[in-house]
Coordinates of C-alpha atoms and ligand atoms in Angstrom, one line a residue:
M1 CA 126.3 105.2 79.7
T2 CA 125.6 108.6 77.7
S3 CA 122.9 111.0 79.3
V4 CA 119.9 111.2 76.3
P5 CA 119.9 114.2 74.7
G6 CA 117.2 115.7 73.0
M7 CA 114.4 116.6 76.5
A8 CA 112.6 119.5 75.1
E9 CA 113.9 122.7 78.0
W10 CA 110.7 124.2 79.1
A11 CA 110.9 127.1 81.9
P12 CA 110.0 125.2 85.8
L13 CA 105.8 126.9 86.1
L14 CA 106.4 128.6 89.5
K15 CA 103.8 128.9 91.4
H16 CA 101.6 132.0 92.5
R17 CA 100.7 132.4 95.8
G18 CA 98.0 135.5 96.1
P19 CA 97.0 136.7 99.5
D20 CA 93.6 134.7 99.4
A21 CA 95.8 131.5 97.9
T22 CA 95.3 128.2 100.2
S23 CA 98.8 127.9 102.0
P24 CA 100.2 124.6 101.0
V25 CA 100.6 121.7 104.0
M26 CA 103.9 121.5 103.5
D27 CA 105.5 125.8 102.5
D28 CA 108.6 124.3 102.9
Y29 CA 110.0 120.8 101.2
R30 CA 113.9 121.1 102.1
R31 CA 112.7 121.6 106.2
A32 CA 109.9 119.3 106.0
A33 CA 112.2 116.9 105.0
A34 CA 114.7 117.5 107.3
G35 CA 112.4 117.1 110.3
F36 CA 110.4 114.4 108.9
S37 CA 109.9 111.0 111.1
W38 CA 107.1 108.3 110.1
D39 CA 107.0 108.2 113.8
A40 CA 105.5 111.5 114.2
V41 CA 103.1 110.6 111.8
G42 CA 102.1 107.3 113.4
A43 CA 101.6 109.6 116.2
E44 CA 99.0 111.9 114.7
L45 CA 97.3 108.8 113.8
G46 CA 97.5 107.4 117.2
V47 CA 100.2 104.6 116.7
V48 CA 101.9 103.9 119.9
P49 CA 105.1 102.4 120.2
G50 CA 104.8 98.8 120.0
G51 CA 101.1 99.0 119.5
A52 CA 98.4 98.0 117.5
L53 CA 97.3 99.4 114.3
N54 CA 94.4 99.0 111.7
I55 CA 93.9 100.2 108.6
A56 CA 90.4 101.1 109.1
G57 CA 90.8 102.0 112.9
A58 CA 93.6 105.2 111.6
A59 CA 91.0 105.8 108.5
L60 CA 87.2 105.5 109.7
D61 CA 87.2 104.9 113.1
R62 CA 89.4 107.6 114.5
P63 CA 87.8 110.1 111.9
A64 CA 84.0 109.0 112.8
A65 CA 84.7 109.9 116.7
A66 CA 86.4 113.5 115.6
T67 CA 83.8 114.5 113.0
P68 CA 80.9 111.9 112.8
G69 CA 78.6 114.0 110.7
K70 CA 80.8 115.0 108.3
L71 CA 80.1 114.2 104.7
A72 CA 83.3 111.3 104.0
L73 CA 82.0 109.7 100.9
R74 CA 79.8 111.0 97.7
F75 CA 78.8 108.6 95.2
V76 CA 77.8 110.2 91.7
D77 CA 75.9 108.2 89.5
G78 CA 75.0 108.2 85.5
A79 CA 72.2 110.5 86.0
F80 CA 74.3 112.9 88.6
A81 CA 72.5 112.0 91.2
T82 CA 74.2 111.7 94.6
Q83 CA 74.2 109.5 97.7
D84 CA 75.8 110.7 100.7
F85 CA 77.8 108.4 103.5
T86 CA 79.4 110.3 107.0
F87 CA 82.0 109.3 108.4
D88 CA 79.5 107.6 111.5
E89 CA 77.5 106.2 108.9
L90 CA 80.5 104.3 106.5
R91 CA 82.3 103.3 109.9
R92 CA 78.6 101.8 111.3
A93 CA 78.1 100.3 108.1
A94 CA 81.4 99.0 108.3
N95 CA 80.6 97.4 111.7
R96 CA 78.0 95.8 110.3
F97 CA 79.9 94.1 107.6
A98 CA 82.9 93.1 110.0
N99 CA 80.2 91.3 112.6
A100 CA 79.2 89.6 109.2
L101 CA 82.3 88.3 108.7
T102 CA 82.8 87.6 112.0
Q103 CA 79.9 84.9 112.1
L104 CA 81.2 83.1 108.7
E105 CA 84.3 83.0 111.3
S106 CA 86.5 84.6 108.4
G107 CA 87.9 87.6 110.2
P108 CA 92.1 87.1 110.8
G109 CA 93.9 85.1 108.2
A110 CA 90.8 85.6 105.9
T111 CA 90.8 86.9 102.1
V112 CA 88.2 88.7 101.5
T113 CA 88.2 89.7 98.2
T114 CA 85.6 92.5 96.1
L115 CA 84.3 92.3 92.5
L116 CA 82.6 96.0 92.9
G117 CA 82.6 99.1 90.3
R118 CA 83.1 101.8 92.9
C119 CA 79.5 101.6 95.1
P120 CA 79.2 102.2 98.4
E121 CA 79.4 98.0 99.1
L122 CA 83.0 98.6 98.3
F123 CA 84.0 100.8 101.0
F124 CA 81.4 98.9 103.5
T125 CA 83.4 95.3 102.9
A126 CA 86.9 96.6 102.6
F127 CA 86.6 98.3 106.0
G128 CA 84.6 95.6 107.4
A129 CA 87.3 93.2 106.1
L130 CA 89.8 95.7 107.6
K131 CA 88.3 95.9 110.6
C132 CA 88.0 91.9 111.6
G133 CA 91.8 91.8 110.8
A134 CA 90.7 89.6 106.9
V135 CA 93.3 91.1 104.2
F136 CA 90.9 93.3 101.7
S137 CA 91.8 92.4 98.0
P138 CA 90.5 94.3 94.8
L139 CA 89.9 93.1 91.6
F140 CA 88.8 94.8 88.5
S141 CA 86.1 94.5 87.6
A142 CA 85.8 94.7 84.1
F143 CA 87.9 91.3 84.2
G144 CA 86.7 88.1 82.5
P145 CA 86.6 84.5 84.0
E146 CA 89.8 83.7 83.6
P147 CA 91.5 86.7 85.5
I148 CA 89.3 86.3 88.1
R149 CA 89.9 82.0 88.9
S150 CA 93.8 82.6 88.4
R151 CA 93.8 85.8 90.8
L152 CA 91.3 83.8 93.3
E153 CA 92.8 81.1 93.1
L154 CA 95.9 82.9 93.9
S155 CA 94.7 84.3 96.6
G156 CA 92.9 81.4 98.1
S157 CA 90.1 84.6 99.4
S158 CA 87.1 82.8 101.3
V159 CA 84.8 85.8 101.0
L160 CA 83.4 87.0 97.3
V161 CA 81.9 90.1 97.7
T162 CA 80.5 91.1 93.6
T163 CA 77.1 92.0 91.9
A164 CA 74.3 89.8 90.8
R165 CA 75.4 90.6 87.2
F166 CA 78.6 89.7 87.3
Y167 CA 78.3 86.6 89.6
A168 CA 76.2 85.2 86.2
R169 CA 78.7 85.9 83.7
K170 CA 81.9 85.5 85.7
V171 CA 81.4 84.0 88.8
A172 CA 79.3 81.1 88.4
P173 CA 81.2 80.0 85.7
I174 CA 84.5 79.4 87.5
R175 CA 83.2 79.2 91.0
A176 CA 83.4 75.1 91.2
Q177 CA 86.9 75.5 90.7
L178 CA 87.6 78.0 93.5
P179 CA 87.7 75.0 96.4
S180 CA 88.8 78.1 99.1
L181 CA 85.6 80.6 98.1
R182 CA 83.1 79.6 100.9
H183 CA 81.0 82.9 100.9
V184 CA 79.7 84.9 98.2
F185 CA 77.9 88.1 98.6
V186 CA 75.9 89.2 96.3
V187 CA 75.1 93.1 95.7
R188 CA 71.8 92.6 93.6
D189 CA 70.9 95.1 90.5
D190 CA 67.6 94.1 91.0
V191 CA 66.0 92.9 93.9
T192 CA 62.3 91.2 92.3
A193 CA 65.2 88.5 90.4
P194 CA 66.0 85.9 92.5
L195 CA 69.0 85.4 94.5
P196 CA 71.8 83.2 92.9
P197 CA 71.9 80.1 94.2
G198 CA 74.7 79.3 97.2
T199 CA 75.2 83.4 97.8
L200 CA 74.3 85.5 100.2
D201 CA 72.3 88.5 99.8
F202 CA 74.7 91.5 101.2
A203 CA 72.0 94.1 101.9
A204 CA 69.5 91.2 104.0
V205 CA 72.9 90.2 106.2
M206 CA 73.8 93.8 106.4
G207 CA 70.5 94.2 107.6
S208 CA 70.7 91.7 110.0
M209 CA 73.8 92.8 112.3
P210 CA 74.5 95.2 114.8
D211 CA 76.4 98.1 113.7
E212 CA 79.2 98.4 116.5
F213 CA 82.0 96.2 116.2
N214 CA 85.5 96.7 118.1
T215 CA 88.0 96.8 115.6
A216 CA 90.0 94.4 115.9
P217 CA 93.7 95.4 117.5
T218 CA 96.2 94.0 114.4
L219 CA 99.7 94.7 114.4
P220 CA 101.5 97.0 112.5
D221 CA 103.5 94.5 110.7
D222 CA 100.2 92.1 110.1
D223 CA 98.8 91.5 106.4
A224 CA 96.6 94.0 105.5
L225 CA 96.0 94.4 101.8
L226 CA 96.5 92.3 98.6
H227 CA 96.7 94.1 95.7
F228 CA 97.9 92.8 91.8
T229 CA 100.3 95.0 89.3
S230 CA 99.1 96.2 86.5
G231 CA 100.9 93.4 84.5
T232 CA 102.5 95.9 81.8
T233 CA 106.0 94.2 82.0
G234 CA 104.8 90.5 82.5
K235 CA 102.2 88.4 84.7
P236 CA 100.6 90.2 87.2
K237 CA 101.9 90.1 90.7
G238 CA 100.2 89.8 94.2
V239 CA 101.3 92.6 96.2
V240 CA 100.9 92.4 100.1
H241 CA 101.0 95.2 102.3
A242 CA 100.8 95.6 106.0
H243 CA 98.2 97.3 108.3
R244 CA 101.3 100.2 108.4
A245 CA 100.7 101.0 105.1
V246 CA 98.4 103.7 106.4
I247 CA 100.9 105.8 108.4
A248 CA 102.4 106.6 104.5
H249 CA 98.9 106.9 103.3
Y250 CA 97.9 109.5 105.4
A251 CA 101.7 111.5 105.1
T252 CA 102.0 111.3 101.5
A253 CA 98.1 112.2 100.7
K254 CA 98.7 115.7 103.0
L255 CA 102.1 116.6 101.8
A256 CA 102.3 115.4 98.2
L257 CA 98.2 115.9 97.2
D258 CA 98.3 118.9 99.8
L259 CA 94.9 117.3 101.2
H260 CA 93.1 120.1 104.0
A261 CA 90.5 119.1 105.7
D262 CA 88.0 121.2 103.9
D263 CA 89.0 120.2 100.8
I264 CA 86.9 118.0 98.0
Y265 CA 88.9 115.3 96.6
W266 CA 88.3 113.2 93.3
C267 CA 90.2 110.1 93.0
T268 CA 89.8 109.3 89.6
A269 CA 91.5 105.3 89.4
D270 CA 89.5 102.4 89.7
P271 CA 89.1 100.3 93.2
G272 CA 90.8 97.7 91.1
W273 CA 94.8 99.1 90.9
V274 CA 96.3 100.1 94.3
T275 CA 96.0 103.4 93.6
G276 CA 92.0 103.4 93.3
V277 CA 92.5 102.0 97.1
S278 CA 96.2 104.3 98.9
Y279 CA 94.5 107.3 97.5
G280 CA 90.8 106.6 96.4
M281 CA 89.6 104.9 99.8
I282 CA 91.9 105.0 102.6
A283 CA 94.0 108.3 102.2
P284 CA 91.3 110.6 102.1
L285 CA 89.6 108.8 104.6
A286 CA 92.5 109.0 106.8
C287 CA 93.1 112.8 106.3
G288 CA 89.1 113.4 107.6
V289 CA 88.6 114.7 104.0
T290 CA 85.1 114.6 101.4
T291 CA 85.6 112.6 98.7
L292 CA 84.0 112.4 95.6
V293 CA 83.3 108.4 94.1
D294 CA 81.9 108.5 90.2
R295 CA 80.4 104.9 89.5
E296 CA 80.5 105.8 85.8
E297 CA 83.3 105.5 83.6
L298 CA 85.5 108.5 81.8
D299 CA 83.6 110.6 79.4
V300 CA 84.8 113.7 78.8
E301 CA 81.5 116.4 79.2
R302 CA 80.8 114.4 82.6
W303 CA 84.5 115.1 83.9
Y304 CA 84.3 118.9 83.8
T305 CA 80.4 119.0 85.0
L306 CA 81.7 117.2 88.1
L307 CA 84.8 118.8 88.7
E308 CA 82.8 122.1 88.3
Q309 CA 79.4 121.2 90.0
Q310 CA 80.8 119.7 93.0
R311 CA 83.5 121.8 93.8
V312 CA 86.0 119.2 93.2
S313 CA 89.8 120.9 94.8
V314 CA 92.3 118.3 94.8
W315 CA 92.1 115.7 91.6
Y316 CA 94.6 113.0 91.5
T317 CA 93.6 111.2 87.7
A318 CA 95.8 109.8 85.1
P319 CA 98.0 110.2 81.8
T320 CA 95.5 108.2 79.9
A321 CA 93.0 110.5 81.2
L322 CA 94.2 113.4 80.9
R323 CA 95.1 112.6 77.2
M324 CA 91.3 111.6 76.8
L325 CA 90.8 114.9 78.1
M326 CA 93.1 116.7 75.8
K327 CA 92.0 114.7 72.4
A328 CA 89.1 116.4 73.2
G329 CA 90.2 119.9 72.8
L330 CA 90.3 123.6 75.0
E331 CA 86.2 124.1 74.0
P332 CA 84.5 121.5 76.4
V333 CA 86.9 122.3 79.4
R334 CA 86.4 126.3 78.8
A335 CA 82.6 125.4 78.7
H336 CA 83.0 125.1 82.8
R337 CA 84.6 126.8 85.4
Y338 CA 86.6 125.4 88.0
P339 CA 86.9 128.1 91.1
S340 CA 87.5 125.9 93.6
L341 CA 90.0 123.5 92.0
R342 CA 93.4 123.9 93.8
F343 CA 96.0 121.1 92.9
I344 CA 95.9 118.4 90.4
A345 CA 98.2 115.5 90.2
S346 CA 98.7 112.0 88.1
V347 CA 100.1 108.9 88.2
G348 CA 100.4 105.6 86.5
E349 CA 102.4 106.7 83.6
P350 CA 105.1 108.8 82.2
L351 CA 103.3 112.3 81.8
N352 CA 104.9 114.0 78.7
P353 CA 105.2 117.9 79.5
E354 CA 102.6 118.6 77.6
A355 CA 100.3 117.0 79.2
V356 CA 101.4 119.5 82.3
M357 CA 101.0 122.3 80.0
W358 CA 97.2 121.4 79.2
G359 CA 96.2 121.9 82.8
M360 CA 98.0 125.6 82.4
E361 CA 95.9 126.4 79.6
A362 CA 92.7 124.4 81.0
F363 CA 92.8 125.0 84.0
G364 CA 95.8 127.7 85.1
R365 CA 97.4 124.7 87.1
P366 CA 99.9 122.9 86.3
V367 CA 99.2 118.5 86.5
H368 CA 101.6 117.3 89.1
D369 CA 102.9 114.5 88.3
T370 CA 104.0 111.9 91.2
W371 CA 105.4 108.0 91.3
W372 CA 105.0 105.0 92.4
Q373 CA 104.2 101.8 92.1
T374 CA 102.1 98.9 93.4
E375 CA 105.0 97.3 95.8
T376 CA 106.3 100.6 97.2
G377 CA 102.4 101.0 98.3
A378 CA 102.3 105.3 98.2
I379 CA 104.2 108.1 96.9
M380 CA 107.5 108.2 96.7
I381 CA 108.3 111.3 94.1
A382 CA 106.2 113.7 94.0
N383 CA 105.5 117.5 92.5
F384 CA 104.9 119.2 95.7
A385 CA 102.6 121.9 95.5
A386 CA 104.9 124.8 97.3
E387 CA 107.8 123.3 94.7
P388 CA 108.3 124.5 91.1
V389 CA 107.1 122.1 88.6
Y390 CA 109.2 121.1 85.8
P391 CA 107.3 120.2 82.9
G392 CA 108.4 116.1 82.2
S393 CA 109.6 115.4 85.8
M394 CA 108.3 113.3 88.4
G395 CA 109.4 115.9 91.1
L396 CA 111.4 115.8 93.9
S397 CA 111.4 112.2 96.7
F398 CA 109.6 112.2 99.6
P399 CA 110.1 113.4 103.0
G400 CA 111.2 110.1 104.9
V401 CA 112.0 108.2 101.8
E402 CA 115.2 107.3 100.8
V403 CA 115.8 107.4 96.5
A404 CA 118.7 107.0 95.0
L405 CA 119.9 105.8 91.1
A406 CA 121.8 102.6 91.4
L407 CA 123.6 100.5 88.7
R408 CA 122.5 96.6 90.0
R409 CA 126.5 94.9 88.2
P410 CA 125.9 90.9 87.5
D411 CA 127.8 90.2 90.4
G412 CA 125.1 91.0 93.0
T413 CA 127.5 94.6 93.9
V414 CA 125.6 97.9 93.3
E415 CA 126.9 100.6 92.4
L416 CA 125.0 104.5 93.5
L417 CA 124.7 107.0 91.4
T418 CA 125.4 110.4 92.8
E419 CA 126.3 112.8 89.9
P420 CA 123.9 114.6 88.1
D421 CA 122.1 113.5 85.0
R422 CA 123.5 109.9 84.8
I423 CA 120.8 107.5 84.0
G424 CA 120.1 104.4 87.1
E425 CA 117.4 102.6 88.6
I426 CA 115.2 103.6 91.3
V427 CA 115.8 102.3 94.1
L428 CA 114.3 102.8 97.5
R429 CA 115.7 102.2 101.2
P430 CA 113.5 100.0 102.7
G431 CA 111.7 101.3 105.6
W432 CA 108.9 103.7 104.8
P433 CA 105.6 101.8 105.8
S434 CA 103.6 101.2 102.8
M435 CA 106.9 98.7 101.6
F436 CA 105.3 95.5 100.7
K437 CA 105.4 93.0 102.6
T438 CA 106.1 90.4 99.8
Y439 CA 105.1 89.2 96.0
L440 CA 102.4 86.2 97.1
H441 CA 103.3 82.7 97.0
N442 CA 107.1 83.9 95.5
E443 CA 109.2 85.2 98.0
Q444 CA 112.2 84.1 95.8
R445 CA 111.2 87.2 93.2
Y446 CA 110.4 89.8 96.4
L447 CA 114.3 88.5 97.8
E448 CA 115.3 89.0 94.5
S449 CA 114.1 92.7 94.0
F450 CA 116.9 93.7 96.9
A451 CA 120.4 94.2 96.8
G452 CA 122.7 96.0 98.6
G453 CA 120.0 97.2 101.1
W454 CA 118.4 98.5 98.6
Y455 CA 114.8 97.5 96.7
F456 CA 114.8 97.8 93.3
S457 CA 112.1 99.5 91.6
G458 CA 113.0 98.4 87.7
D459 CA 112.1 101.5 86.1
Q460 CA 115.3 104.1 85.0
A461 CA 115.0 107.8 85.9
K462 CA 118.0 110.3 86.1
R463 CA 118.3 113.1 88.8
D464 CA 119.2 116.7 88.1
A465 CA 121.3 119.2 90.0
R466 CA 118.3 120.7 91.9
G467 CA 117.6 116.9 92.8
Y468 CA 114.7 116.3 90.8
Y469 CA 114.2 112.9 88.9
W470 CA 112.9 112.2 85.3
F471 CA 111.5 108.9 83.9
I472 CA 113.7 107.4 81.7
G473 CA 111.8 103.7 80.9
R474 CA 111.4 100.6 82.7
T475 CA 114.4 98.4 82.9
D476 CA 113.1 96.0 80.2
D477 CA 112.2 99.3 77.7
I478 CA 115.1 100.9 77.6
I479 CA 117.1 100.5 74.0
K480 CA 120.6 100.2 73.7
S481 CA 121.8 101.5 70.6
A482 CA 125.8 101.9 69.8
G483 CA 126.9 102.2 73.0
H484 CA 123.9 105.0 73.5
L485 CA 120.5 104.1 76.6
I486 CA 117.7 105.4 74.9
S487 CA 114.6 106.3 76.6
P488 CA 111.5 105.6 74.9
F489 CA 109.6 108.0 77.0
E490 CA 111.9 110.9 75.5
V491 CA 111.4 109.4 72.0
E492 CA 107.9 109.5 72.6
C493 CA 108.0 112.7 73.7
A494 CA 109.4 114.1 70.8
L495 CA 107.3 112.4 69.0
N496 CA 104.0 113.9 70.3
Q497 CA 105.3 117.5 69.9
H498 CA 104.4 116.7 66.1
P499 CA 101.0 118.1 65.5
A500 CA 99.6 114.5 63.8
V501 CA 100.6 112.6 66.5
M502 CA 97.6 111.6 69.0
Q503 CA 100.1 109.2 71.4
S504 CA 103.2 106.8 70.4
A505 CA 105.4 104.1 72.2
V506 CA 108.7 103.7 71.2
I507 CA 110.4 100.3 71.6
G508 CA 114.3 98.5 70.3
I509 CA 114.3 96.1 67.7
P510 CA 117.6 93.5 68.0
D511 CA 119.9 94.6 65.2
P512 CA 123.2 92.9 64.2
V513 CA 125.5 95.9 64.5
V514 CA 124.2 98.6 66.8
S515 CA 122.8 96.1 69.0
Q516 CA 119.4 97.5 68.6
V517 CA 117.4 100.2 66.6
V518 CA 114.6 102.7 67.8
K519 CA 111.4 101.5 65.8
A520 CA 108.0 103.8 67.1
I521 CA 104.6 102.7 66.9
V522 CA 102.0 106.0 66.2
E523 CA 98.4 106.4 67.0
L524 CA 97.2 109.2 65.2
K525 CA 94.9 112.2 66.2
P526 CA 91.3 111.9 65.3
G527 CA 90.5 112.5 61.5
I528 CA 94.4 112.4 60.3
D529 CA 95.2 109.5 57.9
A530 CA 98.6 107.5 58.1
S531 CA 100.4 107.7 55.0
P532 CA 104.4 107.3 53.4
E533 CA 104.9 111.5 53.3
L534 CA 103.5 111.7 57.1
R535 CA 105.9 108.1 57.6
R536 CA 108.9 110.5 56.1
D537 CA 107.6 113.8 57.7
L538 CA 107.7 111.8 61.6
I539 CA 111.5 110.5 60.6
A540 CA 112.4 113.9 59.9
H541 CA 111.1 115.4 62.8
G542 CA 112.7 112.8 64.8
R543 CA 116.0 113.5 63.7
R544 CA 115.9 117.2 64.3
L545 CA 114.4 116.8 67.8
L546 CA 116.7 114.3 69.0
G547 CA 119.4 113.9 66.5
A548 CA 120.1 111.0 64.0
A549 CA 121.3 108.0 66.1
I550 CA 118.3 108.5 69.0
A551 CA 115.5 109.1 66.5
P552 CA 113.3 106.5 65.2
R553 CA 114.2 104.5 62.0
D554 CA 111.2 103.1 61.7
I555 CA 107.3 104.3 62.2
D556 CA 104.4 102.2 62.1
F557 CA 100.6 103.6 62.4
T558 CA 98.4 101.5 64.1
P559 CA 94.5 102.6 65.3
A560 CA 95.2 101.7 69.0
L561 CA 98.3 101.6 71.4
P562 CA 98.0 97.9 73.1
R563 CA 97.2 99.4 76.9
T564 CA 96.7 97.6 80.4
R565 CA 93.3 98.0 81.5
S566 CA 94.9 100.3 84.1
G567 CA 96.0 102.3 80.6
K568 CA 99.7 101.6 80.8
I569 CA 101.2 100.8 77.2
M570 CA 102.1 97.7 76.8
R571 CA 105.7 97.9 75.0
R572 CA 106.2 93.9 75.7
L573 CA 103.6 93.7 73.5
L574 CA 104.4 95.7 71.0
R575 CA 107.7 94.4 71.0
A576 CA 106.2 90.3 71.0
R577 CA 103.8 91.9 67.5
T578 CA 106.5 93.2 65.9
L579 CA 108.7 90.5 66.2
G580 CA 106.5 87.4 65.9
L581 CA 107.5 86.4 69.6
P582 CA 104.7 84.8 71.9
E583 CA 102.5 87.1 73.9
G584 CA 102.6 86.1 77.1
D585 CA 100.3 87.2 79.9
L586 CA 97.2 89.2 78.2
S587 CA 95.1 88.9 81.1
T588 CA 95.0 93.0 81.6
L589 CA 95.1 94.0 78.6
E590 CA 92.0 96.1 77.4
S591 CA 90.0 94.8 74.8
G592 CA 90.5 96.2 71.3
T593 CA 93.6 97.2 71.8
Ligands
ATP601 P1 103.6 94.9 86.3 O1 104.4 95.7 87.5 O2 102.7 93.6 86.4 O3 104.2 95.2 84.9 P2 103.1 97.8 86.8 O4 104.5 98.1 87.0 O5 102.4 98.6 85.1 O6 102.8 96.8 86.2 P3 102.0 99.2 88.6 O7 102.7 98.5 90.2 O8 100.6 99.7 88.9 O9 102.1 97.8 87.8 O10 102.4 100.2 88.4 C1 103.9 100.8 88.9 C2 104.6 101.5 87.4 O11 103.9 102.3 86.6 C3 105.7 102.3 88.2 O12 106.8 100.8 88.1 C4 106.3 103.1 86.8 O13 106.5 102.2 85.7 C5 104.7 103.0 86.4 N1 104.9 104.7 86.9 C6 103.9 105.2 87.8 N2 103.9 106.2 88.0 C7 104.7 106.6 87.1 C8 105.0 108.2 86.3 N3 104.8 109.3 87.2 N4 106.2 108.7 85.9 C9 106.6 107.2 84.7 N5 106.3 106.1 85.0 C10 105.1 106.0 86.7
MG602 MG1 106.0 96.8 87.6

């Protein structure tokens, strides 16, 4: 196995730490990692060995007791009007919903699903459900009826909270097919319109409930969250997490996102995906931090206005959003000032070096890549505030998480790769608190993700001599050509450096001689037209940077790469389309791509 040449060499970005700079929560990674203990983090959250733990208790009751009047959530609507909730107001609202669920006998053992945008009712429902010991399961609100039906059927949810508009369009047509769904709460967009038959008025029920509730003394291993994966590599999986996950949410928000008590924090992820719940809801509240919630979708001018006006200090976003901002150029970003912005982080897809450098140009701060997945529940690899950033690298393993690279042989044995720069699958030693409990109704698949005492993530990476991890690709996407292992990410990074390229996706095409050849599908920058000359120029550019063995042999142009609704490029779909194979599960495909 060879290591792939061609990754652009970038100088590390060393952090400037002037006298007025906020010192990082973790100022020495190696010392913190050596002294780290999950039990000690649990103790900070009030967990006693053998005792109860409830996510809502740790992330809401605890900070609400310490700082009841502090601003917990600020929602901003399309007209920039704000709606604020203190920690205690949020706690009381969650209590009301917990009382409503308890009256409906939908506490322990029930699954409560939301089909909502980023609105206050989403938070009331999530923490209310957790408080009474139910499982909280968010769905992405842009899903149509069929993906909603199949997920509700899999989860066996008995309670759904949605808006009147979503109910009419997406739930009413499938409700008869969901016998387990007993109660549907509707958040009414228009209170003068009649309540749909067979539903409960969310606001009216909340208004009739007491605002005190004793949070259920759930055990750390009790089920708490059900997330569906993005469906990038196949049919989305239901991933179950326990209440103990909050220990990892809290620790990673402090040490990897560098959350300080006085931060204004903004996570742009949709609550329909794990990032939106782990880091848009639970983690910042557990840290007692004020969270900004934008009710609208990405808009370049709006985002810069929010960062400036709301004095955001820590911002957690995704490569797909950063690419949209980059596409708009530097002028809009420079029309605002961001004196409060201290830390920028990203997750969800490979973050190319240009995006890290763009952070420097646009905000004077690098973008800190973080790596994790629905199954890991929390950040496992990160670029930390006090450590140098190597653009293109995902960073170092999180303290308390044992990360390694491994090869899994067909006979089931595992080889750990200890020398630097070898490519292997990212594996994690079970034991961190937010490790998933199972794939819902697919225990077999869960068990298959473990071998030799390690969890196999399905992602390939290499680690350099400094301990930094570099993403190579998903195991399914890695290209094998003439004895080389080729990283689609490295080839894409090289192509993306060409001035005409907006973004690209690289796949392997079967070849009788060399096993697979590299093919790229390229989305061009606005105003640039595809042409045979440009194709030739791009192939030459690839060869120059990567060498003939690795550069794409063939290039196609597309107006838009197929993406999941959470913004990930679906290379499996490009492969299927190119080879004329069945397209598989498309429930999470972004429309129009
Ligand atoms: P599915 O499991 O259904 O195919 P998915 O893996 O995209 O979908 P998620 O759990 O939402 O579902 O995404 C996690 C995956 O996203 C990771 O396994 C990895 O492939 C990718 N990813 C996340 N962060 C990074 C990162 N910083 N760099 C590269 N890839 C990342
Ligand atoms: Mg996955």
